[in-house]
Amino acid sequence: RRNMSGEGDIDEGFYSRQLYVLGHDAMRRMAAANVLVAGMRGLGVEIAKNVILAGVKSVTVQDEGRTAWTDLSSQFFLKESHLGQNRATCSQQQLCDLNPRVRVSAHTGPLNDELLLQFQVVVLTDSSLDDQKRFGDFCHLRGIQFIVADTKGLCGQLFCDFGEEFEVWDRDGETPETAIVQSISKDNPGVVICLNEGSLRFSEGSKVSFSEVQGMTELNSLGPVEMKVHGQCSLCIGDTSAFSQYERGGIVTEVKQPLKMNFKPLSKALPDHQLLKMSDFGKIPRHNTLHLAFQALHGFVKTERRLPLPRSQVNALLSAVRELNTVAQLEQLDEAAVRNLAFTARGDLAPMNAFIGGLAAQEVIKACSGKFTPLQQWLYFDALECLPEEEDQLAEHCFSRETRYDGQIAVFGSAFQEKLERQRYFLVGAGAIGCELLKNFALIGLGAGDEGHVTVTDMDFIEKSNLNRQFLFRTQDIRKPKSVIAAKAVLEMNPRMNITAHQNRVDPDSEGAYDYDFYMSLHGVAAALDNVPARVYLDGRCVQHQKPMLEGGTQGSRGHTLVVVPHLTESYGRDTSHSNDAIPLCTLKNFPHRIEHTLQWARDHFEGEFKQTPENLNLFLRDEGFVERTLRRGDAEALEVLEEIWGNLVDITAEGKRPTSWKDCVTWARCKWETVYNSDIRQLLHCFPPDQMTTSGLHFWSGSKKCPHPLTFDPNSTTHMDYVVAAANLYGQIFGISGTRDPVSIRQILEEVHVPSFTPKSSVKIHVTDLEMEEEKEKDCDDDSNFHMDYIVAASNLRAENYDIPAADRHQSKRIAGKIIPAIATTTAAVAGLMCLELYKLVQGHQKISSYRVSYFLLSVDHFVWSQPRNAQVFEVSNCSVPPQKSGALTTPKSIHRSTLLFSTALRPLKIFRMLQKCKVSAEND
């Protein structure tokens, strides 16, 4: 592990979402790494962008070449004014602006051994096979992590060599699995049965540790022990026959073990087909063939000093692949893939570079940090389904027209380019995926013609935490509208773009802006949204207006994409999110056993004390109908609300709750602390003592019920004081009283506070289950300066201390309480690239469902799943009887709506019924 001293602190405001993916330790290791990216065409700049955003120490971009027209097809930091100038020099400043914390430099000379020795990671793009072998051997011998990335048209290649003994500290980045122990046998091996909160997800052969076990206490100090999964809810561990008898309690936690990996240098890995990582199991013969085809392509370029021309030189490449196979001995050659590679090799496509560039940058992060499992060692990807479905429709080769789209025209032809430019698309969301999509839209020329247009809408404003992955934004853009700044940025990339920025939320309230005419003017919709209900709504609008939709999402290193094609594929579908993951109320109130429970409890207390009560008070003072509405909520709830309002209208001196001074606020906070963390816990233990037994003769405090203990206030405890400081300041803000963070002055006030003594109440009933709570109810019929997170973190950790639950630091507490989705630029780039490959197919007009792809991937372990979309469900409408039709009137509802009903499952039976009713009324009126 590298010594990170002197590397400075991590800017949590900037790296907020990425920290939830990588963690502080991995980020600190990355901050010591110097990275070289060779080649500044489209793929190289994509990798450099993602690595710089990730936060390494330095990135050097190297390129001897000069900007040509074909570069503008995918190099988003090059402009027409850069033609003839060095690519690395022209890109340096804009790369530097992405993240001022990373030192970015340009090298315009050739690669050599002396240069490579300055770096911990070297990435080659747009390189010859001879250079790959030479520099690969050099890096392998000197412990420099070595990566090769390449794209040729619709095919891509990735290679990694991280040396003889590369250590991985965390294989997958997943939170270690934990479970509550129900019983442990005295046996060899001992069997651990866990409470069933769902199937256990312990990895076979991993190690676990135990804590809080009563009786068989030897396990608590044993350290990590090997285990085997024994059943859905049980594990086998070592010999426990000599241990004490298990009594109750206990937590079993997965202990992640480091992994050492060995890599071959490229020259030795080249003939080893066992090192090919299958990214698509439906294309094993094709990707085995591409491994040979890329070698043949390098040989062709070495001889001819150029890439092959389509049609005329396909046979030359095919012959070279056949010759290589005399050694490789592949059982099946995909000769069609070789022909298509030859046909498209001169192309340079932004979506391909976005996907391969995202994967390559993730491997750089693995190399720098030791986090996640590296690629071992080859990976191939192709999107040849983007070509016309009929082979005779393949465009003839077009020589350079000296336009910014030459790299794309080389693959699809000029007619397709003109069709792209005529497209009218609606992009919903200008966040992380939205920025990447807009970049790709600009590079491919979507909507950049006279008839074309892109409308982008996003109601959010730019925040500092966005800058780490929403790469179109800069520090000076903070607090400005995302859609406006994003549109401005892509116009810099491609001034021919026709783009309009809106700040509307896409929901029923905006249907006046996005009405029938608006949707019918579109060719398609792209969803870059961060929540399921919004996706479902947009999907429904697309189904209603028969428009295709591209959809993608990310969570940390996970990504997925979906394409919806009217009359062909299943749609996104209904909102299947449910409350099964909701925490039971009785668990929150009395029986927490995870930090997520205490954080939700703290958040609920914050809402009640500092949000709901002030809102009710304001409504009481300003809204004449408030009392009447409150009384209709039932006597018990109305009494609780009105008592709280009365208390906040009456001064503390008159037995109310309204403070008149800062001292009153501190007194209130200290007494609230005593109530919540001492008195309430003592009351709970009065009702259910630690040795309480159930009617079944079992310990009440067992399983998921952790026996709490009351806390004693200590002014020298940081957490205790954090709570009082935050609560007092928040309480003062409600009533317009200025507070302070000064602990000395607050301690002086605390010395004078009289804390009422606690007397347990025998009449108090504590509900053990949510059902009891409901039955009782029926009988009654991301700103760090505002103290919000200070209160929630302190309140949660104090509650956790009550129940001996490990506390969470502020960063983790913000993620859990704020339900923040982890995010990283590499996954976002890859998702946007895949979405735009599906866009090519939509614009081509593909009619075969086998041409489209749904994708799911996990970059942390290089796991990929590609599948064909599911067929749309077809609804037949028949046996509809209507009155006889007048001349010229509509025919039967069956003939009217059958084509309309050829939709996916997003069209609900209720909607169908309403359509039929409307049709029936129309027919009857005629």
Short mmCIF file of C-alpha atoms in Angstrom, two decimals, residues 168-476:
data_model
loop_
_atom_site.label_atom_id
_atom_site.label_comp_id
_atom_site.label_asym_id
_atom_site.label_seq_id
_atom_site.Cartn_x
_atom_site.Cartn_y
_atom_site.Cartn_z
CA VAL A 168 -6.57 -6.35 -4.85
CA TRP A 169 -7.76 -4.97 -1.52
CA ASP A 170 -11.48 -5.20 -2.26
CA ARG A 171 -12.70 -7.47 -5.04
CA ASP A 172 -16.15 -6.01 -5.67
CA GLY A 173 -16.70 -2.96 -3.46
CA GLU A 174 -19.83 -4.43 -1.96
CA THR A 175 -20.62 -3.77 1.70
CA PRO A 176 -19.57 -6.81 3.78
CA GLU A 177 -22.55 -9.07 4.43
CA THR A 178 -23.85 -9.22 8.00
CA ALA A 179 -26.52 -11.34 9.65
CA ILE A 180 -28.06 -11.80 13.08
CA VAL A 181 -27.25 -15.13 14.72
CA GLN A 182 -30.18 -17.25 15.88
CA SER A 183 -28.27 -20.33 17.06
CA ILE A 184 -24.85 -21.99 16.92
CA SER A 185 -24.36 -25.72 17.40
CA LYS A 186 -21.56 -27.33 19.45
CA ASP A 187 -20.31 -29.62 16.73
CA ASN A 188 -17.60 -30.24 14.18
CA PRO A 189 -18.26 -28.34 12.07
CA GLY A 190 -20.40 -25.88 13.98
CA VAL A 191 -23.57 -24.78 12.18
CA VAL A 192 -24.62 -21.15 12.47
CA ILE A 193 -28.30 -20.48 11.81
CA CYS A 194 -29.16 -16.86 11.06
CA LEU A 195 -32.43 -14.99 11.29
CA ASN A 196 -34.21 -15.05 7.97
CA GLU A 197 -34.19 -11.46 6.65
CA GLY A 198 -33.81 -12.81 3.13
CA SER A 199 -31.28 -15.25 1.69
CA LEU A 200 -27.72 -14.94 2.98
CA ARG A 201 -25.31 -13.51 0.44
CA PHE A 202 -22.01 -14.70 1.93
CA SER A 203 -19.51 -15.74 -0.74
CA GLU A 204 -18.52 -19.40 -0.70
CA GLY A 205 -15.13 -19.85 0.97
CA SER A 206 -14.97 -16.35 2.46
CA LYS A 207 -14.17 -15.63 6.10
CA VAL A 208 -16.45 -14.29 8.82
CA SER A 209 -16.06 -12.81 12.29
CA PHE A 210 -18.43 -12.86 15.26
CA SER A 211 -19.41 -10.23 17.81
CA GLU A 212 -21.92 -9.86 20.64
CA VAL A 213 -22.34 -13.63 20.97
CA GLN A 214 -23.52 -14.58 24.47
CA GLY A 215 -22.63 -17.98 25.87
CA MET A 216 -20.26 -19.16 23.16
CA THR A 217 -18.11 -16.08 23.75
CA GLU A 218 -14.96 -17.75 22.38
CA LEU A 219 -16.16 -16.80 18.90
CA ASN A 220 -16.06 -13.08 19.70
CA SER A 221 -12.25 -13.10 20.07
CA LEU A 222 -11.46 -15.81 17.55
CA GLY A 223 -10.82 -13.54 14.58
CA PRO A 224 -11.84 -14.29 10.98
CA VAL A 225 -12.78 -17.93 10.45
CA GLU A 226 -13.40 -19.80 7.21
CA MET A 227 -16.98 -20.69 6.43
CA LYS A 228 -19.07 -22.58 3.92
CA VAL A 229 -22.64 -21.81 2.93
CA HIS A 230 -24.75 -24.60 4.48
CA GLY A 231 -28.26 -23.56 3.45
CA GLN A 232 -30.41 -20.57 2.68
CA CYS A 233 -29.98 -19.22 6.22
CA SER A 234 -27.07 -21.19 7.67
CA LEU A 235 -23.28 -21.43 7.58
CA CYS A 236 -20.73 -24.05 8.56
CA ILE A 237 -17.68 -22.88 10.51
CA GLY A 238 -14.86 -24.78 12.24
CA ASP A 239 -14.96 -27.08 15.26
CA THR A 240 -17.09 -25.54 18.05
CA SER A 241 -17.49 -28.71 20.11
CA ALA A 242 -15.07 -27.49 22.80
CA PHE A 243 -16.67 -24.06 23.10
CA SER A 244 -19.22 -22.95 25.70
CA GLN A 245 -22.92 -23.49 25.08
CA TYR A 246 -24.50 -20.83 22.85
CA GLU A 247 -27.13 -18.77 24.69
CA ARG A 248 -28.31 -15.92 22.51
CA GLY A 249 -27.43 -12.92 20.38
CA GLY A 250 -24.56 -12.35 18.04
CA ILE A 251 -23.67 -10.76 14.72
CA VAL A 252 -21.77 -12.60 11.98
CA THR A 253 -19.93 -10.36 9.52
CA GLU A 254 -18.12 -11.14 6.29
CA VAL A 255 -14.39 -10.29 6.39
CA LYS A 256 -13.05 -9.43 2.95
CA GLN A 257 -9.69 -10.98 2.08
CA PRO A 258 -7.07 -9.46 -0.23
CA LEU A 259 -6.56 -11.16 -3.59
CA LYS A 260 -3.25 -11.54 -5.42
CA MET A 261 -3.39 -11.77 -9.21
CA ASN A 262 -0.74 -12.69 -11.78
CA PHE A 263 -0.66 -11.22 -15.28
CA LYS A 264 1.26 -12.07 -18.42
CA PRO A 265 2.93 -9.39 -20.58
CA LEU A 266 1.10 -8.67 -23.83
CA SER A 267 3.65 -10.53 -25.95
CA LYS A 268 2.96 -13.74 -24.00
CA ALA A 269 -0.76 -13.12 -23.51
CA LEU A 270 -1.36 -12.58 -27.24
CA PRO A 271 -1.49 -16.29 -28.22
CA ASP A 272 -3.34 -17.33 -25.01
CA HIS A 273 -7.06 -17.49 -25.84
CA GLN A 274 -7.77 -18.63 -22.28
CA LEU A 275 -7.18 -15.03 -21.22
CA LEU A 276 -10.13 -13.72 -23.25
CA LYS A 277 -12.84 -12.37 -20.96
CA MET A 278 -16.18 -13.13 -22.60
CA SER A 279 -18.21 -9.93 -22.43
CA ASP A 280 -21.01 -11.54 -24.45
CA PHE A 281 -21.49 -15.30 -24.23
CA GLY A 282 -23.65 -15.18 -27.33
CA LYS A 283 -20.63 -14.03 -29.33
CA ILE A 284 -17.84 -16.36 -28.22
CA PRO A 285 -16.80 -17.40 -31.77
CA ARG A 286 -16.98 -13.78 -32.94
CA HIS A 287 -14.77 -12.42 -30.15
CA ASN A 288 -12.26 -15.26 -30.52
CA THR A 289 -12.12 -14.35 -34.19
CA LEU A 290 -11.75 -10.62 -33.44
CA HIS A 291 -8.68 -11.43 -31.34
CA LEU A 292 -7.05 -12.73 -34.50
CA ALA A 293 -8.61 -10.05 -36.72
CA PHE A 294 -7.10 -7.19 -34.70
CA GLN A 295 -3.66 -8.83 -35.05
CA ALA A 296 -4.22 -9.20 -38.78
CA LEU A 297 -5.29 -5.57 -38.98
CA HIS A 298 -2.05 -4.47 -37.30
CA GLY A 299 -0.12 -6.55 -39.83
CA PHE A 300 -1.99 -4.95 -42.72
CA VAL A 301 -1.31 -1.42 -41.43
CA LYS A 302 2.37 -2.22 -40.91
CA THR A 303 2.68 -3.33 -44.53
CA GLU A 304 0.36 -0.86 -46.27
CA ARG A 305 0.79 2.08 -43.79
CA ARG A 306 -2.97 2.57 -43.78
CA LEU A 307 -6.19 0.80 -42.81
CA PRO A 308 -7.88 -1.39 -45.46
CA LEU A 309 -10.32 0.09 -47.91
CA PRO A 310 -13.77 -1.56 -47.72
CA ARG A 311 -14.83 -4.12 -50.27
CA SER A 312 -11.60 -4.12 -52.27
CA GLN A 313 -9.35 -5.36 -49.45
CA VAL A 314 -11.66 -7.48 -47.31
CA ASN A 315 -10.19 -10.68 -48.72
CA ALA A 316 -6.67 -9.64 -47.75
CA LEU A 317 -7.65 -9.30 -44.10
CA LEU A 318 -9.65 -12.54 -44.19
CA SER A 319 -6.67 -14.43 -45.59
CA ALA A 320 -4.43 -13.07 -42.82
CA VAL A 321 -6.91 -14.22 -40.15
CA ARG A 322 -7.07 -17.72 -41.67
CA GLU A 323 -3.29 -17.89 -41.60
CA LEU A 324 -3.17 -16.86 -37.92
CA ASN A 325 -5.74 -19.55 -37.16
CA THR A 326 -3.40 -22.25 -38.36
CA VAL A 327 -1.60 -21.64 -35.07
CA ALA A 328 -4.57 -20.63 -32.89
CA GLN A 329 -6.65 -23.60 -34.08
CA LEU A 330 -10.07 -22.01 -33.41
CA GLU A 331 -12.84 -24.48 -34.17
CA GLN A 332 -15.05 -21.78 -35.67
CA LEU A 333 -14.07 -18.56 -37.44
CA ASP A 334 -16.67 -15.80 -37.74
CA GLU A 335 -15.68 -14.66 -41.22
CA ALA A 336 -18.62 -12.26 -41.41
CA ALA A 337 -17.19 -10.39 -38.41
CA VAL A 338 -13.81 -10.13 -40.19
CA ARG A 339 -15.48 -8.71 -43.30
CA ASN A 340 -17.41 -6.17 -41.21
CA LEU A 341 -14.27 -5.18 -39.31
CA ALA A 342 -12.49 -4.54 -42.60
CA PHE A 343 -15.49 -2.59 -43.85
CA THR A 344 -15.71 -0.34 -40.76
CA ALA A 345 -12.09 -0.17 -39.52
CA ARG A 346 -11.51 3.34 -40.88
CA GLY A 347 -14.40 4.63 -38.80
CA ASP A 348 -14.05 6.51 -35.51
CA LEU A 349 -17.32 6.50 -33.58
CA ALA A 350 -18.06 8.52 -30.44
CA PRO A 351 -20.41 5.93 -28.83
CA MET A 352 -17.82 3.15 -29.22
CA ASN A 353 -15.12 5.33 -27.71
CA ALA A 354 -17.43 6.29 -24.86
CA PHE A 355 -18.05 2.65 -23.94
CA ILE A 356 -14.50 1.31 -24.34
CA GLY A 357 -13.12 4.53 -22.83
CA GLY A 358 -15.32 4.11 -19.76
CA LEU A 359 -14.11 0.52 -19.30
CA ALA A 360 -10.45 1.44 -19.83
CA ALA A 361 -10.62 4.32 -17.35
CA GLN A 362 -12.16 1.99 -14.77
CA GLU A 363 -9.17 -0.33 -15.21
CA VAL A 364 -6.87 2.64 -14.61
CA ILE A 365 -8.72 3.31 -11.34
CA LYS A 366 -8.28 -0.36 -10.35
CA ALA A 367 -4.58 -0.16 -11.13
CA CYS A 368 -4.11 3.00 -9.05
CA SER A 369 -6.27 2.05 -6.07
CA GLY A 370 -6.29 -1.74 -5.69
CA LYS A 371 -10.08 -1.46 -5.52
CA PHE A 372 -12.14 -3.91 -7.63
CA THR A 373 -11.03 -6.91 -9.68
CA PRO A 374 -9.01 -6.05 -12.82
CA LEU A 375 -9.66 -7.45 -16.27
CA GLN A 376 -7.63 -10.62 -16.78
CA GLN A 377 -6.60 -9.94 -19.52
CA TRP A 378 -8.33 -9.46 -22.93
CA LEU A 379 -11.81 -8.14 -23.65
CA TYR A 380 -13.53 -7.62 -27.01
CA PHE A 381 -16.77 -5.81 -27.77
CA ASP A 382 -18.64 -5.23 -30.98
CA ALA A 383 -21.83 -3.50 -32.05
CA LEU A 384 -22.01 -4.81 -35.61
CA GLU A 385 -25.79 -4.99 -35.22
CA CYS A 386 -25.72 -1.23 -35.87
CA LEU A 387 -25.00 -1.89 -39.54
CA PRO A 388 -27.97 -2.21 -41.92
CA GLU A 389 -29.93 -5.39 -41.33
CA GLU A 390 -29.63 -6.39 -44.98
CA GLU A 391 -26.05 -6.78 -46.19
CA ASP A 392 -26.83 -5.31 -49.60
CA GLN A 393 -27.74 -2.05 -47.84
CA LEU A 394 -24.15 -1.48 -46.65
CA ALA A 395 -22.98 1.89 -47.83
CA GLU A 396 -20.17 2.13 -50.35
CA HIS A 397 -16.96 3.54 -48.93
CA CYS A 398 -16.85 7.30 -48.80
CA PHE A 399 -13.51 9.04 -48.93
CA SER A 400 -12.96 12.04 -46.68
CA ARG A 401 -15.38 14.86 -47.42
CA GLU A 402 -13.52 17.10 -44.97
CA THR A 403 -16.43 17.36 -42.59
CA ARG A 404 -16.52 16.82 -38.84
CA TYR A 405 -18.47 13.58 -39.39
CA ASP A 406 -15.92 11.84 -41.66
CA GLY A 407 -15.15 9.20 -39.01
CA GLN A 408 -18.84 8.28 -38.85
CA ILE A 409 -19.51 8.51 -42.58
CA ALA A 410 -16.70 5.96 -43.09
CA VAL A 411 -18.92 3.40 -41.29
CA PHE A 412 -22.49 4.32 -42.23
CA GLY A 413 -22.25 6.48 -45.34
CA SER A 414 -23.36 10.01 -46.11
CA ALA A 415 -27.07 9.23 -46.53
CA PHE A 416 -27.24 7.93 -42.97
CA GLN A 417 -25.40 11.02 -41.75
CA GLU A 418 -27.99 13.26 -43.35
CA LYS A 419 -30.74 11.23 -41.70
CA LEU A 420 -29.08 11.67 -38.30
CA GLU A 421 -28.96 15.41 -38.80
CA ARG A 422 -32.71 15.51 -39.55
CA GLN A 423 -33.66 13.78 -36.29
CA ARG A 424 -35.75 15.56 -33.65
CA TYR A 425 -35.09 14.22 -30.14
CA PHE A 426 -36.25 15.01 -26.62
CA LEU A 427 -33.67 14.49 -23.87
CA VAL A 428 -35.09 14.44 -20.35
CA GLY A 429 -32.35 15.07 -17.80
CA ALA A 430 -29.07 16.99 -18.07
CA GLY A 431 -27.25 15.33 -15.17
CA ALA A 432 -24.45 12.79 -15.46
CA ILE A 433 -25.94 10.57 -18.19
CA GLY A 434 -27.57 13.60 -19.81
CA CYS A 435 -24.21 15.38 -20.18
CA GLU A 436 -22.63 12.30 -21.73
CA LEU A 437 -25.55 11.84 -24.12
CA LEU A 438 -25.41 15.47 -25.22
CA LYS A 439 -21.68 15.10 -25.88
CA ASN A 440 -22.39 12.07 -28.09
CA PHE A 441 -25.33 13.81 -29.78
CA ALA A 442 -23.05 16.72 -30.71
CA LEU A 443 -20.30 14.46 -32.04
CA ILE A 444 -22.58 12.26 -34.16
CA GLY A 445 -24.55 15.27 -35.42
CA LEU A 446 -27.96 14.31 -34.03
CA GLY A 447 -30.40 17.08 -34.91
CA ALA A 448 -27.64 19.23 -36.41
CA GLY A 449 -29.30 19.65 -39.81
CA ASP A 450 -31.84 22.17 -41.07
CA GLU A 451 -34.82 20.01 -40.05
CA GLY A 452 -33.26 18.51 -36.93
CA HIS A 453 -33.49 19.60 -33.29
CA VAL A 454 -32.72 18.47 -29.75
CA THR A 455 -34.80 19.66 -26.81
CA VAL A 456 -33.27 19.11 -23.37
CA THR A 457 -35.06 19.76 -20.09
CA ASP A 458 -33.87 19.59 -16.48
CA MET A 459 -35.26 21.59 -13.56
CA ASP A 460 -32.13 21.24 -11.40
CA PHE A 461 -29.32 23.69 -10.80
CA ILE A 462 -25.62 22.80 -10.76
CA GLU A 463 -24.04 21.89 -7.41
CA LYS A 464 -20.41 21.28 -6.53
CA SER A 465 -20.95 17.53 -6.14
CA ASN A 466 -22.11 17.39 -9.80
CA LEU A 467 -18.72 18.47 -11.17
CA ASN A 468 -17.05 15.11 -10.54
CA ARG A 469 -19.08 13.32 -13.23
CA GLN A 470 -21.24 15.86 -15.08
CA PHE A 471 -18.27 16.93 -17.16
CA LEU A 472 -19.96 19.74 -19.11
CA PHE A 473 -20.07 21.87 -15.95
CA ARG A 474 -17.33 23.91 -14.27
CA THR A 475 -16.94 25.64 -10.91
CA GLN A 476 -18.15 28.97 -12.32
#
